Coordinates of C-alpha atoms in Angstrom, one line a residue:
X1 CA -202.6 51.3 -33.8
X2 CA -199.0 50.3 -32.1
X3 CA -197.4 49.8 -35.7
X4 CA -198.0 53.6 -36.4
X5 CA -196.0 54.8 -33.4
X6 CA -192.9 54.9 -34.9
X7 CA -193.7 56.7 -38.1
X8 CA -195.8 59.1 -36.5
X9 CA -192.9 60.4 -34.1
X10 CA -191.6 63.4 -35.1
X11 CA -188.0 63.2 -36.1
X12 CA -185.3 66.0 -37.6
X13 CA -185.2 64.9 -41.1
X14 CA -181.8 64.0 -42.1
X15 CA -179.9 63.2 -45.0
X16 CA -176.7 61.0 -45.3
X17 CA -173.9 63.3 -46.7
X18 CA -172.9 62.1 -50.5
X19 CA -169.3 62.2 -49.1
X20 CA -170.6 59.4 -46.2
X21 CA -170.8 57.1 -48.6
X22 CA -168.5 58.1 -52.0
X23 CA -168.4 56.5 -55.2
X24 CA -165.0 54.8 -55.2
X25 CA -161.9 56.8 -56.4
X26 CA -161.9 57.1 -60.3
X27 CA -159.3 54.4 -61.9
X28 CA -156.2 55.4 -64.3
X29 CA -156.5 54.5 -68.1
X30 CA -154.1 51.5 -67.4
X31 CA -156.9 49.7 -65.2
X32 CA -159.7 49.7 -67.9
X33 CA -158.0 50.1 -71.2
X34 CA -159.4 47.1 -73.6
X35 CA -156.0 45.0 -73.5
X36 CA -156.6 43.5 -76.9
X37 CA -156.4 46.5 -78.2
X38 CA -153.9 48.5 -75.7
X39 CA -150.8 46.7 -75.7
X40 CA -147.9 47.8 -72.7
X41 CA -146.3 49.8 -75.9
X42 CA -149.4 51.7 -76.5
X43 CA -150.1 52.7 -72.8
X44 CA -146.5 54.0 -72.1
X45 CA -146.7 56.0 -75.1
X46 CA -150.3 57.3 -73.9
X47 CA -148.5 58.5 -70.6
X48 CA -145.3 59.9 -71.8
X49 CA -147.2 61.2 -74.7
X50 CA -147.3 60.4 -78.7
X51 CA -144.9 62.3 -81.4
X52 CA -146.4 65.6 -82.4
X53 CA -149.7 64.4 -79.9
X54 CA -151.3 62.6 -82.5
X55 CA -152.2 58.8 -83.3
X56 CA -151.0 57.0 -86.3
X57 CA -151.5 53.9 -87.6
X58 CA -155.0 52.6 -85.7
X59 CA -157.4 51.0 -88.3
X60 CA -155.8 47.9 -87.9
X61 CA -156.7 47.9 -84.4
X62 CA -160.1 48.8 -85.4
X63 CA -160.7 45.8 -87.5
X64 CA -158.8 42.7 -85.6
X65 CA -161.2 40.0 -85.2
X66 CA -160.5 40.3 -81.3
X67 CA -161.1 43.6 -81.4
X68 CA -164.5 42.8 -83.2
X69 CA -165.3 39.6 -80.8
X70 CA -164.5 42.2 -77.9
X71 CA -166.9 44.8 -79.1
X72 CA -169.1 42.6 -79.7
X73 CA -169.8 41.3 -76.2
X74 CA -170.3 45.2 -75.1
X75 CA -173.0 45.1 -77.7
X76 CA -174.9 42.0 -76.9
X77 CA -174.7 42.5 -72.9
X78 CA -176.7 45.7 -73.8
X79 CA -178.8 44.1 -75.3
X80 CA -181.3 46.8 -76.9
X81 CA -183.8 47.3 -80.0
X82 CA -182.8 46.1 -83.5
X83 CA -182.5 48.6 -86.3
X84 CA -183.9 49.3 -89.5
X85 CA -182.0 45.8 -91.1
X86 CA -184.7 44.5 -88.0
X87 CA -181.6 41.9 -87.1
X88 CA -181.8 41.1 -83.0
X89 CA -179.0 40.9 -81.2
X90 CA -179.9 37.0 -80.7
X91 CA -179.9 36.8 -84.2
X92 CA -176.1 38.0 -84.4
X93 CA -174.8 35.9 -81.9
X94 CA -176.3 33.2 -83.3
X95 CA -174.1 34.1 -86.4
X96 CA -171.2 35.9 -84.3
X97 CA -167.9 34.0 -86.2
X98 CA -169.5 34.6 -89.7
X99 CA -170.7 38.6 -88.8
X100 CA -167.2 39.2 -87.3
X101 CA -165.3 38.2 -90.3
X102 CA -167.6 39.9 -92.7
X103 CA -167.3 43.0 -90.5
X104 CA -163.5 42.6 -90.6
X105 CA -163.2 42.1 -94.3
X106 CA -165.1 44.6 -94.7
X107 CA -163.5 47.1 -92.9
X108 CA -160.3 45.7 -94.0
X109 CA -161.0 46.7 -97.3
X110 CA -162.8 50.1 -97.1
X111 CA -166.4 48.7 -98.3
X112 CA -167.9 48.9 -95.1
X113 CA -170.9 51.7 -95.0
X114 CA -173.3 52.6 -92.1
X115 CA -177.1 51.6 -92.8
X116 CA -179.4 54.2 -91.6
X117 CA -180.3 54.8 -88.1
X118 CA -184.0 54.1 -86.9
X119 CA -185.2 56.9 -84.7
X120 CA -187.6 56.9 -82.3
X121 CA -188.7 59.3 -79.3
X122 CA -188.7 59.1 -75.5
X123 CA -190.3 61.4 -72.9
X124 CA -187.8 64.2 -71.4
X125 CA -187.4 64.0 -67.5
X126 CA -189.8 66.1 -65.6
X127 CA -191.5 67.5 -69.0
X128 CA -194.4 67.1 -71.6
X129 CA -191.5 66.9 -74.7
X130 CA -189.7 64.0 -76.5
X131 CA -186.2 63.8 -77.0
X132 CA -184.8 61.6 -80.2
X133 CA -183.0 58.6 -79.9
X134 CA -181.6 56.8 -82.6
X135 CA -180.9 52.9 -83.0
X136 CA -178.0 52.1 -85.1
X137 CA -178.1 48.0 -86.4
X138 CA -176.9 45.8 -84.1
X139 CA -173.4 45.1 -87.2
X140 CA -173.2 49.4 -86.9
X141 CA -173.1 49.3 -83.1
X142 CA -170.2 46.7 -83.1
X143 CA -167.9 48.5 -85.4
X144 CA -168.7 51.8 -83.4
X145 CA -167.5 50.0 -80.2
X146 CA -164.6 48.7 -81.9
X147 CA -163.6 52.2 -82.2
X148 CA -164.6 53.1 -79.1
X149 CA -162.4 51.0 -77.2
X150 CA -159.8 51.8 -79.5
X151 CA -160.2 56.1 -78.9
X152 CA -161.6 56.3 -75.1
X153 CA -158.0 55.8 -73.8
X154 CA -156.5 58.4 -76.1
X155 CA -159.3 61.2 -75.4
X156 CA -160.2 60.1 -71.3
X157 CA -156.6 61.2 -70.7
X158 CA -157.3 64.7 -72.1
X159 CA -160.8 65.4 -70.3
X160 CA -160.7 67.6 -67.2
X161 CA -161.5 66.5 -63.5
X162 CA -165.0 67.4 -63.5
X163 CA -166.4 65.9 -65.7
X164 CA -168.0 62.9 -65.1
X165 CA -170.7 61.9 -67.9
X166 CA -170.1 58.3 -69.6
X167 CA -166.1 58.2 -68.6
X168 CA -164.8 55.0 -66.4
X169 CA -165.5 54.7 -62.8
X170 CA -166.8 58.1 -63.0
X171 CA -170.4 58.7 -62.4
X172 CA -173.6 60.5 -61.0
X173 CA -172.4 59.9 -57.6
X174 CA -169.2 61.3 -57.9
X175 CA -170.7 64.5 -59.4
X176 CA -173.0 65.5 -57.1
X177 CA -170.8 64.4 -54.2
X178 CA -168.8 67.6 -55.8
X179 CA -171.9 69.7 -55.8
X180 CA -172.6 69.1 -52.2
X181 CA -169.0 69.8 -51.3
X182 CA -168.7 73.2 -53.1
X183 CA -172.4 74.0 -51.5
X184 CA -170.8 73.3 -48.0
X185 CA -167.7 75.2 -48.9
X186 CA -170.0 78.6 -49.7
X187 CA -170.3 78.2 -53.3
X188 CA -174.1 78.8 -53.3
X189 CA -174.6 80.7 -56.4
X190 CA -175.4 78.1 -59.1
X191 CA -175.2 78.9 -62.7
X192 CA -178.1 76.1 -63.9
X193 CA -177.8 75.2 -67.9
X194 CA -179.1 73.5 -70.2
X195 CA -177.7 73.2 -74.2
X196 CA -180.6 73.3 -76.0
X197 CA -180.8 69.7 -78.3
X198 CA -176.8 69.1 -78.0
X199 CA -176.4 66.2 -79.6
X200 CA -178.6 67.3 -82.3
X201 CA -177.0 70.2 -83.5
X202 CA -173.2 69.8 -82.4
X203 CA -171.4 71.1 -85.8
X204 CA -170.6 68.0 -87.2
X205 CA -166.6 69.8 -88.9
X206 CA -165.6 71.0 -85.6
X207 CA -166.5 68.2 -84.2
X208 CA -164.0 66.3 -86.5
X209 CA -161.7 68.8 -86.0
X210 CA -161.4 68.0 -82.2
X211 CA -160.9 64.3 -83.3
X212 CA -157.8 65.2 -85.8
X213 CA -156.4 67.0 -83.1
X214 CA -155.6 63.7 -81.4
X215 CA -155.8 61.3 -84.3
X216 CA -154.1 61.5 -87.8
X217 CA -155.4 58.1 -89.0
X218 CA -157.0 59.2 -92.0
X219 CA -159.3 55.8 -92.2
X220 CA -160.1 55.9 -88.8
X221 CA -161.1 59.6 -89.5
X222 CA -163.1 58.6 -92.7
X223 CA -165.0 56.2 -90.1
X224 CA -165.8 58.2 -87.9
X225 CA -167.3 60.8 -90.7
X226 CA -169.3 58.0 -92.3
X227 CA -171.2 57.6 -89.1
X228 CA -171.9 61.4 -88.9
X229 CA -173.1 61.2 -92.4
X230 CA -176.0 58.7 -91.5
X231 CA -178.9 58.9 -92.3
X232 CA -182.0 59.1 -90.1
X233 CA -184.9 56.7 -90.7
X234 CA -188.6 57.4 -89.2
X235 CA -191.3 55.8 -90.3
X236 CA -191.1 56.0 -93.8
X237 CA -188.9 59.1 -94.0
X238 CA -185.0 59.4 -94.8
X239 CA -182.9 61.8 -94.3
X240 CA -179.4 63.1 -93.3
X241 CA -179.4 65.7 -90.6
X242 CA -177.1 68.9 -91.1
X243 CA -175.7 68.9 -87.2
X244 CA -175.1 66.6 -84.5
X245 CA -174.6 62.5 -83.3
X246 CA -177.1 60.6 -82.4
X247 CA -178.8 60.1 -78.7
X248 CA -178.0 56.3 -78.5
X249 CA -175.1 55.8 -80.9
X250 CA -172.2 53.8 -79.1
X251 CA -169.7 56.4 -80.1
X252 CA -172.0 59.6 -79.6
X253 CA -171.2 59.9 -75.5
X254 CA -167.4 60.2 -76.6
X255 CA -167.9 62.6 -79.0
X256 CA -170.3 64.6 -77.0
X257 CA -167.1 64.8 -74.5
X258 CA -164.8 65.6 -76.6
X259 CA -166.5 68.5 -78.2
X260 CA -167.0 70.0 -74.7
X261 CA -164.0 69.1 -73.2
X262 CA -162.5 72.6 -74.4
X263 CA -165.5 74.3 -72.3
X264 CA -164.4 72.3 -69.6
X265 CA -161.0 73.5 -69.4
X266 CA -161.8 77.3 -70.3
X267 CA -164.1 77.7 -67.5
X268 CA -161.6 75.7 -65.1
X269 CA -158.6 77.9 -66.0
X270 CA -161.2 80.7 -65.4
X271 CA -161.3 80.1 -61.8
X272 CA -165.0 78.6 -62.5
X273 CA -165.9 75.4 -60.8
X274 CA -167.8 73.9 -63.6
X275 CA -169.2 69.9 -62.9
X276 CA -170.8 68.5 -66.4
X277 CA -172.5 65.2 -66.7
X278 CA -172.6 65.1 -70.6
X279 CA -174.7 67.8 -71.5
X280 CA -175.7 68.4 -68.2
X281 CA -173.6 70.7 -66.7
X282 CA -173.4 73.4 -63.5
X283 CA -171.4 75.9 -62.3
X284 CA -170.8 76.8 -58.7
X285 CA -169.9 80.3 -57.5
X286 CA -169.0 82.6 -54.1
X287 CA -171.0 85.6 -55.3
X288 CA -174.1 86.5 -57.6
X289 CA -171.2 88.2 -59.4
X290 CA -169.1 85.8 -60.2
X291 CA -172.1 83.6 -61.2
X292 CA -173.1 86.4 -63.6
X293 CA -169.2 86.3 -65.3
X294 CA -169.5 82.2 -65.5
X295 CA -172.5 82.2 -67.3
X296 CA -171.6 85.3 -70.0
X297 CA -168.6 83.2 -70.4
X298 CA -170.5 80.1 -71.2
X299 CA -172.9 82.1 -73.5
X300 CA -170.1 83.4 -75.2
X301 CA -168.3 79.9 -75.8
X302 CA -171.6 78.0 -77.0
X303 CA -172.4 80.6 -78.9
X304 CA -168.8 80.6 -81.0
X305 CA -169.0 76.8 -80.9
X306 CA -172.7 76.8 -83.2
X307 CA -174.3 75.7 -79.9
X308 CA -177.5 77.2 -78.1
X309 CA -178.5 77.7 -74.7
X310 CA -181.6 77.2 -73.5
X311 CA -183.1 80.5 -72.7
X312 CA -186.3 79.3 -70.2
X313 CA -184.0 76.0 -68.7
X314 CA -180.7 78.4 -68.1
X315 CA -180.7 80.6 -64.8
X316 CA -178.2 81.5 -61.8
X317 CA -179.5 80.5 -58.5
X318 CA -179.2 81.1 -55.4
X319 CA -179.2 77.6 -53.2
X320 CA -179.8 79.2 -49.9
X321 CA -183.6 80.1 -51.0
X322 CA -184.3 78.4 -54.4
X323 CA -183.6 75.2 -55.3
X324 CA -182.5 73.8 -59.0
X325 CA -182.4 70.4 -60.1
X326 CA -178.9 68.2 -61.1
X327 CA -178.8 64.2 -62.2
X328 CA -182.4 63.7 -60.9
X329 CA -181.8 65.3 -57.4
X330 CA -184.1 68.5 -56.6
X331 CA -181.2 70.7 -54.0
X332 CA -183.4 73.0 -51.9
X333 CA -181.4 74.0 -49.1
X334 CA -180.0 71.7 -47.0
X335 CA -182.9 68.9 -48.0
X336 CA -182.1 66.5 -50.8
X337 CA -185.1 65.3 -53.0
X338 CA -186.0 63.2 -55.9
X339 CA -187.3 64.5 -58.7
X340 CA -191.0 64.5 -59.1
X341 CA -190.6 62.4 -62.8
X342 CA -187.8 60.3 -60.7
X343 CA -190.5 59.2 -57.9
X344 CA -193.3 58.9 -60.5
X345 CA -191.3 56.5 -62.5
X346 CA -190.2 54.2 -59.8
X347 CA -194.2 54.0 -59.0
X348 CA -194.9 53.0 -62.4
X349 CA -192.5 50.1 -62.4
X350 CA -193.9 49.1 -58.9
X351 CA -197.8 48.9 -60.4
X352 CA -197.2 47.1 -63.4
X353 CA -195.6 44.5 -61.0
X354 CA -198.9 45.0 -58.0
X355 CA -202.1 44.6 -60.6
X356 CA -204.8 43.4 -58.1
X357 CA -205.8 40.8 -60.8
X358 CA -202.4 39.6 -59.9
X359 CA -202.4 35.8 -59.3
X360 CA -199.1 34.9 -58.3
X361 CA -198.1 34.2 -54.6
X362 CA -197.2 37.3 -52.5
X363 CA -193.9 36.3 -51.6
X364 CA -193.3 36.4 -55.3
X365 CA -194.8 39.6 -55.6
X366 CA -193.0 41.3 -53.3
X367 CA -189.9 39.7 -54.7
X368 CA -190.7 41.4 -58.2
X369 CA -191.5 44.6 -56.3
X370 CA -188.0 44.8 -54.7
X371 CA -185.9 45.0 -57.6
X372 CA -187.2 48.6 -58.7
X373 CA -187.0 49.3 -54.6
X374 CA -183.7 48.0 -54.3
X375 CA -182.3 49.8 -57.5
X376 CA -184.3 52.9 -57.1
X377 CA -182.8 53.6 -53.5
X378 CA -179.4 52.8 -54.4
X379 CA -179.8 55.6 -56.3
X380 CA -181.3 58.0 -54.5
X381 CA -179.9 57.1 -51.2
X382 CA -179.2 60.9 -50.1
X383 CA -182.5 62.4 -50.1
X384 CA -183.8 63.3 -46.7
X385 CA -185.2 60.4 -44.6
X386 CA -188.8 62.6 -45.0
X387 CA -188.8 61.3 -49.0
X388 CA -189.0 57.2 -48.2
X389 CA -192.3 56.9 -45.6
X390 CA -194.3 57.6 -48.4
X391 CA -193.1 55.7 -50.7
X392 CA -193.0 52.5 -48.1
X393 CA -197.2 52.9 -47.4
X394 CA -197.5 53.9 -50.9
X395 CA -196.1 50.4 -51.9
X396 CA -198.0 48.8 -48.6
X397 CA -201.1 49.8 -50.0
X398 CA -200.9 48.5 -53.6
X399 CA -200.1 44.9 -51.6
X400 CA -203.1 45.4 -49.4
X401 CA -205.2 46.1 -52.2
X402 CA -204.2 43.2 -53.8
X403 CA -205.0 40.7 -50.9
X404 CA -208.2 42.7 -50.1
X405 CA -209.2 41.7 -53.5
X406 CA -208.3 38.1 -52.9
X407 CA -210.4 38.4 -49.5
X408 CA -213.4 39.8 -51.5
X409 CA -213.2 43.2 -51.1
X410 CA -213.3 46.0 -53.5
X411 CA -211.1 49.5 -54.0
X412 CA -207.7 50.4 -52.7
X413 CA -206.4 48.5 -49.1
X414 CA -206.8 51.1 -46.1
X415 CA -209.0 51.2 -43.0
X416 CA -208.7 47.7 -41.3
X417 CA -206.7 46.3 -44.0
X418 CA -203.9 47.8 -41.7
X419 CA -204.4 45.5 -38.9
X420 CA -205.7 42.4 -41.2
X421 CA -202.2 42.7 -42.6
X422 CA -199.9 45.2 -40.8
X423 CA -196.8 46.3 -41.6
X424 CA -194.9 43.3 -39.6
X425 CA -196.9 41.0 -42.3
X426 CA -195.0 42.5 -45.1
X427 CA -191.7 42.6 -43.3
X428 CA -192.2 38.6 -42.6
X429 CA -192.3 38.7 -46.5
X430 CA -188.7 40.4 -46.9
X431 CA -190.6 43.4 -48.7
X432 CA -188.3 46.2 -48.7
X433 CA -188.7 49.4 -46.4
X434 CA -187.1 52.3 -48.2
X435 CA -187.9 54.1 -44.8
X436 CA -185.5 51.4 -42.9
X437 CA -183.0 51.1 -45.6
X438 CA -181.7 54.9 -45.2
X439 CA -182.1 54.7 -41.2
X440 CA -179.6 51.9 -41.3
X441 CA -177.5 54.0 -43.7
X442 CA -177.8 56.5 -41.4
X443 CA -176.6 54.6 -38.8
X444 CA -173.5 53.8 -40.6
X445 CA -172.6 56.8 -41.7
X446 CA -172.9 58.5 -37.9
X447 CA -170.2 56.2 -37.1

């Protein structure tokens, strides 16, 4: 019964500060700019600014068999599904040299055309719906990170400070490290929203305006339209949808950005501290009143931008005595919590790994187990030390279970299974203790 001392002690649950441990500082342009297609010409003018503040002259940039080999490598390190042409991405890089030059010609000569984009649905966090995501080919991917590299200098440069969704060394981390600070500071009103299917319905003419604004390269421009105009493959049915870019496009965080980007600086001009993670966005306030003003505002701008907000999802707060939800962290109060669907998923990945039929050798099995452990609680790191006991005899007892089962014993390990294999056992085994992870975090960050 000595093992259980220490957890059964009654502690003051604390959680380590976001700032205690901050995402690093957010890098200039200059320091992540793909240098085979930025040259030192190209960045200066980025800085001191462009001739009438748009981009001439980039297709060639677009279809330079470097630029193609570099895009490329994005694409195969990601890995991911095939699409509707069914090639792999093993089956491209076993071809690279010949689908880079076809793709260049191609491109080159204005004959390149998008296939269709498979679609298929995943669950929503914490809910019973699906959202869409769409699969370009693997060839369709590389040509839209081509022009990625090529436009994420040009547009980064123009986004404001707070927002933090799919831009370099910027990240969840760095947005709720802002949350926690404005909480602290007295901004406890909270304007939570939630665009109703963005990237589905984003008006696909404004959105090109927002492009032209920047670039006048009428090819590139033509590009990018050609991968609006896809269509949408399910099943057996084809079509071409009237609004949006697609959830898992290479190109579609960018756009997603730049559409809101004007939002972004309206509300911030406005006095409005507004922190967005894509299309996840909330907005911080002194005073009910003031929340009231931010989200009319917002209503108003979505609205006049053919965009919809969510009427059941959107609601002002206030953080003293409710909680709302932001990047998978449930705020209630001064605790910090996981998600329900957040803890719920890291237990899924830890029993497909802990089947009692299991045969491999538990020092392999607790290796396996670790990676999900180890990535999980990178993650969520700040929740309050009350979140990780749980979890740790949650994970305890799948192991138990499966040696009890390997001892001739039926049902779930409990009971005596804690002394035949006690929590030392697993320790001895390097299985990692969420629980003794954040106290040594803790530790670090008291000093």
């Amino acid at each position: 019964m000595g093992q259980h001392k220490e957890e059964r002690r009654t502690t003051v649950p604390y959680t380590v500060p976001f700032a205690a441990t901050p995402a690093r500082e957010p890098l200039p342009v200059r320091e992540w700019a793909n240098r085979c297609v930025w040259t030192e010409h190209m960045l200066a003018a980025l800085e001191i600014g462009v001739r009438g503040g748009r981009w001439h002259t980039l297709m060639d940039k677009v279809f330079a068999v470097q630029s193609l080999l570099e895009a490329s490598q994005r694409v195969l390190d990601n890995e991911g599904a095939a699409g509707v042409d069914h090639q792999t991405t093993d089956e491209f890089a076993r071809n690279l040299m010949k689908e880079i030059e076809c793709l260049s010609e191609s491109l080159q000569h204005d004959t390149y055309r998008p296939q269709a984009i498979r679609r298929t649905w995943i669950p929503k966090p914490d809910s019973d719906e699906q959202r869409p995501l769409g699969i370009p080919t693997v060839r369709d991917r590389v040509v839209q990170a081509s022009v990625l590299q090529l436009l994420e200098p040009i547009f980064d440069v123009t986004f404001a400070d707070r927002s933090y969704g799919f831009r370099h060394s910027r990240g969840c981390h760095h947005a709720l490290e802002d949350v926690e600070a404005l909480l602290a500071a007295g901004y406890v009103h909270v304007v939570d929203a939630d665009l109703k299917s963005y990237f589905d319905t984003i008006p696909k003419d404004r959105l090109l305006d927002r492009v032209r604004a920047k670039v006048s390269d009428r090819r590139v421009l033509r590009l990018i339209q050609l991968f609006l105009e896809q269509k949408i493959m399910e099943d057996l049915a084809e079509w071409t949808p009237e609004g949006g870019t697609p959830q898992g496009a290479v190109l579609s965080p960018l756009l997603a950005n730049i559409y809101l980007n004007p939002l972004d600086h309206e509300m911030a001009a406005a006095g409005f501290a507004m922190i967005r993670y894509a299309d996840d966005f909330v907005i911080l306030c002194r005073s009910r009143e003031d929340a009231e003003a931010a989200l009319s505002r917002v209503q108003e701008w979505v609205q006049a931008n053919g965009l919809t907000l969510h009427p059941a999802k959107t609601r002002i707060v206030d953080a003293r005595t409710e909680e709302f939800q932001f990047l998978g962290y449930l705020f209630r109060g001064s605790l910090r919590l996981p998600r329900k669907k957040s803890v719920e998923q890291l237990k899924d990945h830890v029993r497909e790994k802990t089947a009692r039929g299991r045969g491999d050798d538990l020092k392999k099995i607790v290796k396996t187990v670790n990676y999900p452990l180890r990535g999980w609680f990178a993650y969520f790191r700040h929740c309050t030390s009350t979140v990780y006991l749980p979890l740790d005899r949650w994970v305890r007892m799948r192991l138990r279970s499966i040696l009890r089962q390997r001892a001739g014993g039926k049902g779930r390990g409990g009971g005596h299974d804690h002394r035949r294999w006690p929590n030392a056992f697993f320790e001895e085994r390097k299985l990692l203790s969420l629980q003794t992870a954040h106290r040594t975090l803790c530790q670090s960050s008291r000093r």
